[in-house]
């Protein structure tokens, strides 16, 4: 028998499996993308650049990450998929070489009142195990240290089998949880102002209740009468028992018109429906009621720690779990380092690594008991990053949305090294970014543009950083732009005096903020900039604060409704056609009857995610067909709302459609760099930077004397920063005072006055380390900001 030896042709060269080293996108048409085709190298750091609205997020998040997530969801069983959002396939011809995508975006972390920095990462879970092992006195399992788990006690009969006999024995069951029973783990107790709940001179039937949604015309009226209340008797005449039942009665089964219902007192009902949510997440009218009717005070039983007395009694080295959670994370890391306990050595190593990761990423100034809803977008993104730094996953795609937001130039270097660390573990890292310091570390660049909105959506350049510099694209031309220090700064016309500021980490700060000039507050993340402004300046008269918090509005809100632009447009349409203005509102008479003017039909599938489908009646245009026959300057209302700000500005400037009131608002929108936004785009789709600039455009018409802006360069391309500086100058020249919290060196260089806080973050900050002109800051180089600004402007 002859044996033949077969030589493997692959042995000398590359294995076929190693050939899949590209993510190929062909024909992407999501949002404004115009048949985009790109090849992105795997296991490399690729940065996506381009002006705001050029299509970066549509390509990275809307196409690559969305398809990866959709395909992963499809690997689960049909039962599990029922509990997950239904993702539609992005509009793209070919997508090859995708790997699992992990999205680390700037969405604020869940506004659950019980969520803290510690619970959002694994830190609290690790500390609970640590205390259950080492805490003295020993009180129980890790659950005994959790403020999210209540203590449960039960007693009853259990059946015990012995031999062939069974017999009932009395047993008690006790599970010790760490939740403070008084405040239910919230840290504060709510006190109701009863006069804000009802008018006691009126009866229930006469509208005594002043709680949003409690109308006596609907089911509430039937429930109250079914529960035995006299609907015509004024509340002031109620007996003690009747008033107690109205306000505090436990859930009780009642029958109303043959239907079984439950009656519950007003206060427990409000606690469940309104107070179980974060106040900021409530609808505006409900939030106004909560702020008016309810006062929150620190829980007297747990002192705001959220924990039971048993949990607080158990200590390690004289500190209980609440003490260590209030420590600054850098201090906590040192405390953990000092614990030498071989029995929990692996746990201590893991906890040590996690806490060091916080410091590495520039969040060492936080504490674990900080509510996660109070973190900024940049802090939220970096907190989410922490869990991935120690991850053993490789060959996945990490997608970041401007990870340098809220970071001082000093911290950007650390962020860059973390991104490279993720890449070096064998992962594909995709970053949407504007900062030149982060673009510089890319292995591959994809530049989109050339403009924004309909003027963008094409790939202008693909290649290396050096290639981008010589490419002649907007990003390439502005990449090495460096702002110059001003020859002369404006003199102040007065000063805002701050004395003894001690909010958060501020150490009795005295400072005079000059008025009538552009004043910039700088300092590393966590140095106390926001504490100084929001604690001591924001609530004064004539001060307008423009931050990046979500704009409170429904999915029907858009730039036209938010800025008041729709009002003059509706009036112009009504006047031109001789009809009522209400016809041109998708929330009023002109709305499509099928979708009620939403443009989409929302189908609530119970346990599954709500599904949106475009309304077939109006084809997503939101208006009745009859309304679309009325035109102004040859365009109907739906066509006007589909215009970009820049197009609409031209349209309303002259000719038949000339509307000065609308043109004035559109001018302001274009001024703040939002010329590419469409007038009817839902507000829920805007980024943090876009939301802030929209607020700025809306509030520039206000009567404020002092404008405070919190990082207005967020999401702005290098080319747009110049326009923003021009806008700030115009505000100052018109007699306003502008205070900007900012990390961008171009804004610092353009300032008339700089106040630098530091020198570090958390308890290492909170002091004024410099006050003066940018030129003095550069000349002195006495602070971290001074060093980085000097390097930026090329000072010798």
Short mmCIF file of C-alpha atoms in Angstrom, two decimals, residues 6 90 100 190 229 297 323 413 432 500 568 613 681 683 753-754 794:
data_model
loop_
_atom_site.label_atom_id
_atom_site.label_comp_id
_atom_site.label_asym_id
_atom_site.label_seq_id
_atom_site.Cartn_x
_atom_site.Cartn_y
_atom_site.Cartn_z
CA UNK A 6 -0.19 15.98 0.97
CA UNK A 90 -30.01 49.77 7.57
CA UNK A 100 -19.64 42.27 17.48
CA UNK A 190 -40.73 63.12 50.66
CA UNK A 229 -66.79 59.14 48.87
CA UNK A 297 -35.40 66.04 52.94
CA UNK A 323 -18.12 55.71 54.35
CA UNK A 413 -3.55 62.27 26.24
CA UNK A 432 -16.20 59.90 15.64
CA UNK A 500 -17.02 82.05 50.00
CA UNK A 568 -44.76 83.13 11.83
CA UNK A 613 -44.29 52.43 10.96
CA UNK A 681 -36.36 66.91 12.45
CA UNK A 683 -35.56 66.91 18.76
CA UNK A 753 -10.21 86.94 30.71
CA UNK A 754 -9.43 83.42 31.95
CA UNK A 794 3.16 77.84 19.59
#
